[in-house]
mmCIF file of C-alpha atoms and ligand atoms in Angstrom:
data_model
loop_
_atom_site.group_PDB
_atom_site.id
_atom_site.type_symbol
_atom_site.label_atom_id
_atom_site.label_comp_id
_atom_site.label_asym_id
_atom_site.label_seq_id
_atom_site.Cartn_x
_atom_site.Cartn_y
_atom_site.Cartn_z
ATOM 1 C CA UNK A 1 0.000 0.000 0.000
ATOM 2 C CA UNK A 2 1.530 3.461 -0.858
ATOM 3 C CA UNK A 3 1.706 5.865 2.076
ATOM 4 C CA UNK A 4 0.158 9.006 2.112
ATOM 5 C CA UNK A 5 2.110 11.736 1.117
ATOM 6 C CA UNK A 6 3.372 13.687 3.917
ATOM 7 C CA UNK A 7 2.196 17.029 4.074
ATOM 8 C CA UNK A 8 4.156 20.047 3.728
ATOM 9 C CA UNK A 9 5.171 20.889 7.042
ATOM 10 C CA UNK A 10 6.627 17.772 7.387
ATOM 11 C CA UNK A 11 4.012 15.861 9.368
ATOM 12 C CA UNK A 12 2.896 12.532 8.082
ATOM 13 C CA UNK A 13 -0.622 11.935 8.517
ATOM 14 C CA UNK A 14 -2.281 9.558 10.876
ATOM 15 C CA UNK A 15 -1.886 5.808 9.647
ATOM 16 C CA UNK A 16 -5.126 4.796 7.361
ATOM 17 C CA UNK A 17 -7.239 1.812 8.037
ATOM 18 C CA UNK A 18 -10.231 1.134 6.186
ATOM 19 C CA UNK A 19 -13.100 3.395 6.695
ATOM 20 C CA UNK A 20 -14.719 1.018 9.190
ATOM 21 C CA UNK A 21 -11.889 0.475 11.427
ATOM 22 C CA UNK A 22 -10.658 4.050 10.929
ATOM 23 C CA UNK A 23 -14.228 4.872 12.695
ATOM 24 C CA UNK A 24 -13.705 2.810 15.299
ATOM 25 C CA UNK A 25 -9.952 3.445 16.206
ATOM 26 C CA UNK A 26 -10.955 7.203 16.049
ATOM 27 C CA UNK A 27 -13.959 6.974 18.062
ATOM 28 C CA UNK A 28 -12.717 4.063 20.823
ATOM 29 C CA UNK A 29 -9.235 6.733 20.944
ATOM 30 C CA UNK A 30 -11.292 9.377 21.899
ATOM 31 C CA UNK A 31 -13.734 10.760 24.783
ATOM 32 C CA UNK A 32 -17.489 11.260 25.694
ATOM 33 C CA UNK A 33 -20.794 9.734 25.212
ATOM 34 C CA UNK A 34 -18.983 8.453 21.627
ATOM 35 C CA UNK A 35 -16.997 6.339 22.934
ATOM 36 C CA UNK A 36 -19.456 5.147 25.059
ATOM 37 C CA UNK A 37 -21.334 4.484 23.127
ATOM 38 C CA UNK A 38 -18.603 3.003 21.057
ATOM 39 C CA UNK A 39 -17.832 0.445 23.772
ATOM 40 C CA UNK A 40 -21.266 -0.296 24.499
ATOM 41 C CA UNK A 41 -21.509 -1.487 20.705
ATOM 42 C CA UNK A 42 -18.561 -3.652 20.751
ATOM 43 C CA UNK A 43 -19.087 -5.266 23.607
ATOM 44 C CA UNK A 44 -22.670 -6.172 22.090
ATOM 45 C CA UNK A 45 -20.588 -7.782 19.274
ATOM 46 C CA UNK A 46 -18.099 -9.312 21.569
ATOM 47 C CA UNK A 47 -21.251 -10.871 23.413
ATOM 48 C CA UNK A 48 -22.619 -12.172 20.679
ATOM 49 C CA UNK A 49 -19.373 -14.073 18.671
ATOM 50 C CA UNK A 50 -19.146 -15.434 22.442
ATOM 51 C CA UNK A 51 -22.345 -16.876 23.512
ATOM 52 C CA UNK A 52 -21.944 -18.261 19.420
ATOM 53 C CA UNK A 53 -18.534 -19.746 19.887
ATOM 54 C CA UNK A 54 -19.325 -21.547 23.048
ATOM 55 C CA UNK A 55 -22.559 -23.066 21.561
ATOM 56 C CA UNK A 56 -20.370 -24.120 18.524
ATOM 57 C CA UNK A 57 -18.007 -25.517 21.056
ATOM 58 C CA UNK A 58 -20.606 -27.232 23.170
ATOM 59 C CA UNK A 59 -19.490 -30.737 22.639
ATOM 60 C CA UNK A 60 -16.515 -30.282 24.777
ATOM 61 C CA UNK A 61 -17.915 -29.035 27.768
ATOM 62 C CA UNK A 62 -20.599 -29.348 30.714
ATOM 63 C CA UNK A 63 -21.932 -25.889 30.739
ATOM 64 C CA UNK A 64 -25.344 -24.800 29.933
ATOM 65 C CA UNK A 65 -28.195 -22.683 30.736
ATOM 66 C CA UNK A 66 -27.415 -19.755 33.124
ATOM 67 C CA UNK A 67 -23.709 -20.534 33.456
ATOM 68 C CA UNK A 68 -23.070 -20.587 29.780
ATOM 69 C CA UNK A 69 -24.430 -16.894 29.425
ATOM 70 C CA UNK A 70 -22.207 -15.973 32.430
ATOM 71 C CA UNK A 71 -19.401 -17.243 30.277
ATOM 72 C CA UNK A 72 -20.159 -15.481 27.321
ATOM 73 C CA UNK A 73 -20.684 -12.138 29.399
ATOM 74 C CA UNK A 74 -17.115 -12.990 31.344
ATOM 75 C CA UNK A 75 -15.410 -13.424 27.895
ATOM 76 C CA UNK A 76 -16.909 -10.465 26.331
ATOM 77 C CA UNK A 77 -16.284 -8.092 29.214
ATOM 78 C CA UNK A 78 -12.689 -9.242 29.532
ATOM 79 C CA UNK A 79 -12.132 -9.548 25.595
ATOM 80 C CA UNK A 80 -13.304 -5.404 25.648
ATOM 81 C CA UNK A 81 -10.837 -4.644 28.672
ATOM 82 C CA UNK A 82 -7.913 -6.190 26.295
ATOM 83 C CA UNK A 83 -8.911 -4.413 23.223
ATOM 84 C CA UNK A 84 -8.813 -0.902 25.013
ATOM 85 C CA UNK A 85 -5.268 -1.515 26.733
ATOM 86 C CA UNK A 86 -3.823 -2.791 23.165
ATOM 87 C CA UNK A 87 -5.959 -0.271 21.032
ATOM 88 C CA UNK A 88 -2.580 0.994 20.167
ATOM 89 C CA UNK A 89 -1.313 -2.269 18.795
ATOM 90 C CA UNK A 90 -4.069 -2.051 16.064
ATOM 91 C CA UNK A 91 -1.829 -1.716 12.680
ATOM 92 C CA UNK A 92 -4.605 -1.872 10.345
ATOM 93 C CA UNK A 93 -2.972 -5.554 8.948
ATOM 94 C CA UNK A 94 -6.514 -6.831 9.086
ATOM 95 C CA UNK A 95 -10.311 -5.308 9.504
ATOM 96 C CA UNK A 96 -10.878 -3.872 13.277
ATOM 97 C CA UNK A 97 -13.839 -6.079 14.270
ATOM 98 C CA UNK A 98 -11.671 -9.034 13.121
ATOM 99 C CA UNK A 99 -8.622 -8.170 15.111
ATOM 100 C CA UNK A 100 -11.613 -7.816 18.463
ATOM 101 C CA UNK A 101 -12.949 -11.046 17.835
ATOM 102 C CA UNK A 102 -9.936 -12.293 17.869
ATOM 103 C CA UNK A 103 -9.325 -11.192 21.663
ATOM 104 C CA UNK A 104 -13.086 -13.052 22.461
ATOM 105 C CA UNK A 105 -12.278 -16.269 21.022
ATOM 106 C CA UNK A 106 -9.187 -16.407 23.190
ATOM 107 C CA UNK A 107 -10.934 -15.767 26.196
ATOM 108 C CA UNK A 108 -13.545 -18.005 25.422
ATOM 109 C CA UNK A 109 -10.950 -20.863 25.259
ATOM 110 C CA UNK A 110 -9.305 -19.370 28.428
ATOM 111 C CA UNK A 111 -12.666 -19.301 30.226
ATOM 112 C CA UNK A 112 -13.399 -23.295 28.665
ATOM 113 C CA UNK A 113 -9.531 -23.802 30.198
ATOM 114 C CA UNK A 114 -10.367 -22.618 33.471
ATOM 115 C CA UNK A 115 -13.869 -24.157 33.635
ATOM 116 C CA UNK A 116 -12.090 -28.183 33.245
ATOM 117 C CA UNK A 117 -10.909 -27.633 36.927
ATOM 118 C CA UNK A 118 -14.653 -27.675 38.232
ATOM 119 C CA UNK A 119 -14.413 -31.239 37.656
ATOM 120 C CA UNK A 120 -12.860 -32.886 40.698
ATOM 121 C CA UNK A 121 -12.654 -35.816 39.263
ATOM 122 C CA UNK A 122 -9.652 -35.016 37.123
ATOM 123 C CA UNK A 123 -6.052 -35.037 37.757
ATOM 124 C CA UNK A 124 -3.109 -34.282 36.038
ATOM 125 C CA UNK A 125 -0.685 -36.226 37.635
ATOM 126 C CA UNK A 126 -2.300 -39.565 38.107
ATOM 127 C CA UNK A 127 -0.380 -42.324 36.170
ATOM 128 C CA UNK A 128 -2.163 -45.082 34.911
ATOM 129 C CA UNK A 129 0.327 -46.362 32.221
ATOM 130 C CA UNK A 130 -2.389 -49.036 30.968
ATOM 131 C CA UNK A 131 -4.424 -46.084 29.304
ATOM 132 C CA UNK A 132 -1.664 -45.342 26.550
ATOM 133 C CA UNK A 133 -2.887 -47.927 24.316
ATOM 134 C CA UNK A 134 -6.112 -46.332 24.248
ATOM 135 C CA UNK A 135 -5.042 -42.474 24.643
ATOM 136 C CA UNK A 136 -2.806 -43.444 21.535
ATOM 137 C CA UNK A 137 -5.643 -45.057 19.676
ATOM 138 C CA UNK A 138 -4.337 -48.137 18.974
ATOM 139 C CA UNK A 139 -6.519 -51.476 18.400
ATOM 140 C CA UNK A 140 -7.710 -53.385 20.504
ATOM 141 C CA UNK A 141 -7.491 -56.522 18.890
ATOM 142 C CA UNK A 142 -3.514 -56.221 18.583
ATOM 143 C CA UNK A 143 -2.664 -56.786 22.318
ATOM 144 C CA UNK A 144 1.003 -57.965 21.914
ATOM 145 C CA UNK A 145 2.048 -54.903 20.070
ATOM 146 C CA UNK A 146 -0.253 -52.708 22.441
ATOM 147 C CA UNK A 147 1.942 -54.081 25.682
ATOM 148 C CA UNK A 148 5.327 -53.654 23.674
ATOM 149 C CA UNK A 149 4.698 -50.142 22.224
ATOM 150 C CA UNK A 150 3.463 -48.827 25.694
ATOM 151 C CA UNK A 151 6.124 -50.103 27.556
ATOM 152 C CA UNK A 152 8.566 -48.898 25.345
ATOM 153 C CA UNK A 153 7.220 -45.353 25.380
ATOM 154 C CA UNK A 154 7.293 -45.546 29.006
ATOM 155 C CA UNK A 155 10.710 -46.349 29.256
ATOM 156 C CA UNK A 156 11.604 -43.454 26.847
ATOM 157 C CA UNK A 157 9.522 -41.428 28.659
ATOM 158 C CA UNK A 158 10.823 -42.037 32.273
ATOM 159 C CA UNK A 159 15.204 -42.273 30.277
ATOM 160 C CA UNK A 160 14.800 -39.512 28.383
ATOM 161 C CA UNK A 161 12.546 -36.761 29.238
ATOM 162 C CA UNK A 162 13.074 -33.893 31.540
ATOM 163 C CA UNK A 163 10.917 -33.408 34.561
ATOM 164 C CA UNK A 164 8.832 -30.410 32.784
ATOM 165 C CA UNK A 165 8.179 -32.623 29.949
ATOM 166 C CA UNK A 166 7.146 -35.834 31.613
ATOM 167 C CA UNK A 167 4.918 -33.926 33.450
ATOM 168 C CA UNK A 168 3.215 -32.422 30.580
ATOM 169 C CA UNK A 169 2.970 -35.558 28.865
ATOM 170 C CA UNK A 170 1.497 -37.526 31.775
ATOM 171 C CA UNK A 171 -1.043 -34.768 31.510
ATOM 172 C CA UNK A 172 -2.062 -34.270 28.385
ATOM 173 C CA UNK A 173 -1.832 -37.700 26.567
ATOM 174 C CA UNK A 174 -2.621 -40.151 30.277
ATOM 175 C CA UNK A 175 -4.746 -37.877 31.895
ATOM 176 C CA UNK A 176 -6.234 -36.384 28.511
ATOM 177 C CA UNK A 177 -6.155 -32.542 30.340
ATOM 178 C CA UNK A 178 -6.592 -30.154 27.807
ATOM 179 C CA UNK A 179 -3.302 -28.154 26.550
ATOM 180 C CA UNK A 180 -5.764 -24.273 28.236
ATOM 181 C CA UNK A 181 -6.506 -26.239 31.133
ATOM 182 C CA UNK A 182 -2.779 -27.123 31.838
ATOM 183 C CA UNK A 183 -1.973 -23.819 31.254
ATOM 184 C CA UNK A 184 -3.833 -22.318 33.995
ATOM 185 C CA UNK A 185 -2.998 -24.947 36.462
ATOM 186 C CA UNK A 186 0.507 -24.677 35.957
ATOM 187 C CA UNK A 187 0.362 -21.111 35.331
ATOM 188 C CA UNK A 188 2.187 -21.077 32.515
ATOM 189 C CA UNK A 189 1.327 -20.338 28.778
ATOM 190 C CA UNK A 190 -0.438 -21.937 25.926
ATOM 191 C CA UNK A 191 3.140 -21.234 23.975
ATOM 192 C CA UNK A 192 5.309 -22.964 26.652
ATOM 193 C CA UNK A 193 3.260 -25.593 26.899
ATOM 194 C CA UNK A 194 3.255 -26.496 23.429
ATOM 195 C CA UNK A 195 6.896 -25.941 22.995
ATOM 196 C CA UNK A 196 7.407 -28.445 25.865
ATOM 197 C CA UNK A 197 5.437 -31.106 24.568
ATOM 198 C CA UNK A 198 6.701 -30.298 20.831
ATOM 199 C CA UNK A 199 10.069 -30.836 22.561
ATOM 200 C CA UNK A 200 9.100 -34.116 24.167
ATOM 201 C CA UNK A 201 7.392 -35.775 21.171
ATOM 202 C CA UNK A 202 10.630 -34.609 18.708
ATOM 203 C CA UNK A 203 12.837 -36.711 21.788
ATOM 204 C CA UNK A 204 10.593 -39.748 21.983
ATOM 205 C CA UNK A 205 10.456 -40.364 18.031
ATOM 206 C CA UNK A 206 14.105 -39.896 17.972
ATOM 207 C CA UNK A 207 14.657 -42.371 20.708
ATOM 208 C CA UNK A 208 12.191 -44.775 19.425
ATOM 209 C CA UNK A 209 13.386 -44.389 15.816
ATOM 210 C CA UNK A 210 17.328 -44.976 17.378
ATOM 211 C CA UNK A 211 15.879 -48.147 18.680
ATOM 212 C CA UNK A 212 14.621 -49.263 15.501
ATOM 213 C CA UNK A 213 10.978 -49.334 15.968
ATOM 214 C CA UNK A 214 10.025 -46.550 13.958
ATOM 215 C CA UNK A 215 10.881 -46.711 10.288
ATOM 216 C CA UNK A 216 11.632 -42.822 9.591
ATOM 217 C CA UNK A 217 13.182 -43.220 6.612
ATOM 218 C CA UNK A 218 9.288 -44.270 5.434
ATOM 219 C CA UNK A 219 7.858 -41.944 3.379
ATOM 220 C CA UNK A 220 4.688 -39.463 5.068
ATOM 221 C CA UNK A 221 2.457 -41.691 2.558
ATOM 222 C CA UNK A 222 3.200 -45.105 3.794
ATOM 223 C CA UNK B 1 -2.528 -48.372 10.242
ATOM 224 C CA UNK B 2 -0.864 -50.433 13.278
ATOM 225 C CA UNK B 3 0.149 -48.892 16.196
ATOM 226 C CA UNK B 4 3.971 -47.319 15.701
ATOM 227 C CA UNK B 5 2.899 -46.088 12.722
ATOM 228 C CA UNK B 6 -0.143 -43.943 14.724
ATOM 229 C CA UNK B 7 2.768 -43.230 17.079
ATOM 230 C CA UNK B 8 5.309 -41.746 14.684
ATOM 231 C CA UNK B 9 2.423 -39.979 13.310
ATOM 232 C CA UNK B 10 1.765 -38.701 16.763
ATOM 233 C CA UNK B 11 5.304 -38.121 17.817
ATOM 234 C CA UNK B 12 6.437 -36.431 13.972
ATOM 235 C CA UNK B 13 6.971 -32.613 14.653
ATOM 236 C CA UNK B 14 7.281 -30.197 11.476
ATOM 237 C CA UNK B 15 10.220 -28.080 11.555
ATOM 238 C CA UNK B 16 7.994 -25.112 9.976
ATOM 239 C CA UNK B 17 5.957 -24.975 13.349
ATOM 240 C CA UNK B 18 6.190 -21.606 14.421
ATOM 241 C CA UNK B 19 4.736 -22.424 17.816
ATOM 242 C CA UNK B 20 1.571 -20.859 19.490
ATOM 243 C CA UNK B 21 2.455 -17.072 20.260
ATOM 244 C CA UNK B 22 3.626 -16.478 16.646
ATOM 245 C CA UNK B 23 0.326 -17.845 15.379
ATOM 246 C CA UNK B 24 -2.110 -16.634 18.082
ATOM 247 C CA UNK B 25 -0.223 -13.472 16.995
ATOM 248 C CA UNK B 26 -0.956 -13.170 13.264
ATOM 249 C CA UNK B 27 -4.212 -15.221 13.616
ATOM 250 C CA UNK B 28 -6.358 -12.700 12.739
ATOM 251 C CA UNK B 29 -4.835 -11.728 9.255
ATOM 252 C CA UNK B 30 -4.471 -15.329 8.727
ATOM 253 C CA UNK B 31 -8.289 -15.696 9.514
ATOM 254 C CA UNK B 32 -9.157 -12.831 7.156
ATOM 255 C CA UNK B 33 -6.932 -14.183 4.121
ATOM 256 C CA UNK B 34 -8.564 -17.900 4.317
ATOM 257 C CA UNK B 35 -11.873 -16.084 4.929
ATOM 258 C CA UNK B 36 -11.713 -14.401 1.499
ATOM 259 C CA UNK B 37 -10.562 -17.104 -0.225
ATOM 260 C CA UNK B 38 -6.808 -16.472 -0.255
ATOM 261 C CA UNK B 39 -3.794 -18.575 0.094
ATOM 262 C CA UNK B 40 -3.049 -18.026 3.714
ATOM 263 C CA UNK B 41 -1.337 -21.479 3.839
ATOM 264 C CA UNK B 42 0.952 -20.511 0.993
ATOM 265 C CA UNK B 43 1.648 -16.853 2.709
ATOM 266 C CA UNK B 44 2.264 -18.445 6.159
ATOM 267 C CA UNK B 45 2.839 -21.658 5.836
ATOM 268 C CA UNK B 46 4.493 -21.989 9.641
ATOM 269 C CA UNK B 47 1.164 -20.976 10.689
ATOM 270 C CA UNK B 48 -0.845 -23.542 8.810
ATOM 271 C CA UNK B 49 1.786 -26.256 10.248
ATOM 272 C CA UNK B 50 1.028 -25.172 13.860
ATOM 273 C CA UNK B 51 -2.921 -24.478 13.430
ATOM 274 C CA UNK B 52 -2.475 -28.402 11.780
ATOM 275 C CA UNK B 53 -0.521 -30.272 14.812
ATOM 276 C CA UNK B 54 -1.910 -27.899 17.446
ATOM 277 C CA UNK B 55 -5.403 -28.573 18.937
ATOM 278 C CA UNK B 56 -6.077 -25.125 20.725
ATOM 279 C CA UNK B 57 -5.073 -23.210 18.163
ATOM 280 C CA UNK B 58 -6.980 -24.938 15.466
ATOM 281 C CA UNK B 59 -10.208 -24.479 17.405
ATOM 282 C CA UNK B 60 -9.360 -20.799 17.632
ATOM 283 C CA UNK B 61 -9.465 -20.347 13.571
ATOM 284 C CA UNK B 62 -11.964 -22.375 13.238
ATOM 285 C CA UNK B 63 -13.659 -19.923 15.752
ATOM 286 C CA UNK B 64 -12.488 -16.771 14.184
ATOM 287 C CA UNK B 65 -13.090 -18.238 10.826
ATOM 288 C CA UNK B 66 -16.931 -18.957 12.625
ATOM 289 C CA UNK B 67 -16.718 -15.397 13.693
ATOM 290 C CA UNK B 68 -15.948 -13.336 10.867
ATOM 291 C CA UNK B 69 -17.987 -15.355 8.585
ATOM 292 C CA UNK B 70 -21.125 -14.939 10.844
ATOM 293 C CA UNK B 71 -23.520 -11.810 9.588
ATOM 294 C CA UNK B 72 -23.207 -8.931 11.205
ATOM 295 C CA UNK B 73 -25.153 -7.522 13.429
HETATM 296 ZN ZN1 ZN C 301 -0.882 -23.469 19.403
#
């Protein structure tokens, strides 16, 4: 895009966005009953890609009735807090209500995170080492490979991964916690935890494939 | 499939991966592009290899896809 030309006294006009976001960068930057009424609006649209992200993400959750609207509102309200602080980060790369939604759909998966705790039935740190087969997805029928594959992952596991990262993987593949849950019980973030487990998979296969029981030089299509 | 090949295909990272805060970053220009119909794979394709191999992240598009698609108000 070519940038305005800067006018003659030297000072280069504000940035441009498209006439819609323009309005609402403008308005949401300024003061008064307009941006009042500014916020009031976009927390109205914030509500409603909310309540309709949680209802198209109701198979993975308990929640309904009341408690799903109190969601929605929590997500919303917080998802409108974050846009104000980072107004300023807004660089026009995509339309403005696009770059807000974005902020709701995060803290609709923070709030669905969060919300796995109220569960007590869960925990992340129980071992049961006979539910690999099945976490992994492997068949039933084939019980001799079943018991050799899981042990041998377990041993790699407890040889060859760090504290951090067998903790994360008893988590998420024994205990099946969600990657947003784990975050917010170990207070850490959705980045780190990836990066752990992305750390701990690449460290397994390359164990297992030293071993000889993963063929890597197969090609992706076999 | 048997069962070390759904394991390598579990444990197989892809180097392109450019992890969750990169994505979560650019995730709404990437929404926008695949919303219109562009190649936002081809523009980004570390992205699409994390919003591919990451579960959280590829619930997000699909959300913000969900989102910006949906009529407005
Ligand atoms: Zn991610």
């Amino acid at each position: 895009m070519a940038p305005a030309d800067p006018t003659a006294d030297g000072i280069s006009p504000a940035p441009r966005f498209d006439p819609d976001s323009d309005q609402w960068v403008r308005v949401l930057s300024g003061s008064g009953p307009q941006r009042e009424a500014a916020l009031a609006r976009l927390h109205g649209l914030l509500l409603r890609i909310a309540s309709g992200e949680l209802q198209r993400r109701g198979g993975q959750f308990r929640i309904t009735g009341p408690e799903l609207d109190d969601l929605a509102y929590q997500a919303a309200a917080d998802a409108l807090l974050a846009i104000v602080v980072k107004l300023s980060q807004f660089r026009g790369e995509s339309k403005f209500t696009t770059w807000a939604y974005k902020f709701v759909i995060f803290e609709v998966s923070a709030k669905i995170g969060r919300h796995f705790w109220n569960n007590p039935a869960v925990r992340m740190d129980a071992e049961d080492w006979e539910r690999l087969p099945d976490r992994l997805g492997l068949d039933p029928a084939r019980e001799t490979e079943r018991r050799e594959l899981a042990g041998e992952v377990r041993r790699a596991v407890d040889e060859h991964l760090t504290p951090r990262q067998r903790q994360v993987f008893v988590a998420i593949v024994l205990n099946g916690v969600p990657m947003d849950a784990l975050v917010t019980e170990l207070g850490s973030s959705r980045n780190a935890i990836y990066k752990t487990m992305f750390d701990a998979r690449s460290k397994l296969r390359d164990v297992l494939a030293a071993k000889g029981y993963l063929n890597v030089q197969t090609s992706r299509h076999s | 499939m048997n069962g070390w090949t759904a394991l390598d295909r579990f444990l197989r990272t892809d180097p392109r991966d450019v992890g969750c805060a990169e994505a979560m970053e650019l995730l709404h220009v990437y929404a926008e592009l695949a919303a219109a119909g562009a190649p936002a794979a081809e523009r980004y394709p570390g992205i699409a290899a994390h919003l591919a191999a990451c579960g959280p992240c590829g619930e997000d598009f699909d959300g913000l896809l969900a989102a910006v698609r949906s009529p407005a108000e």
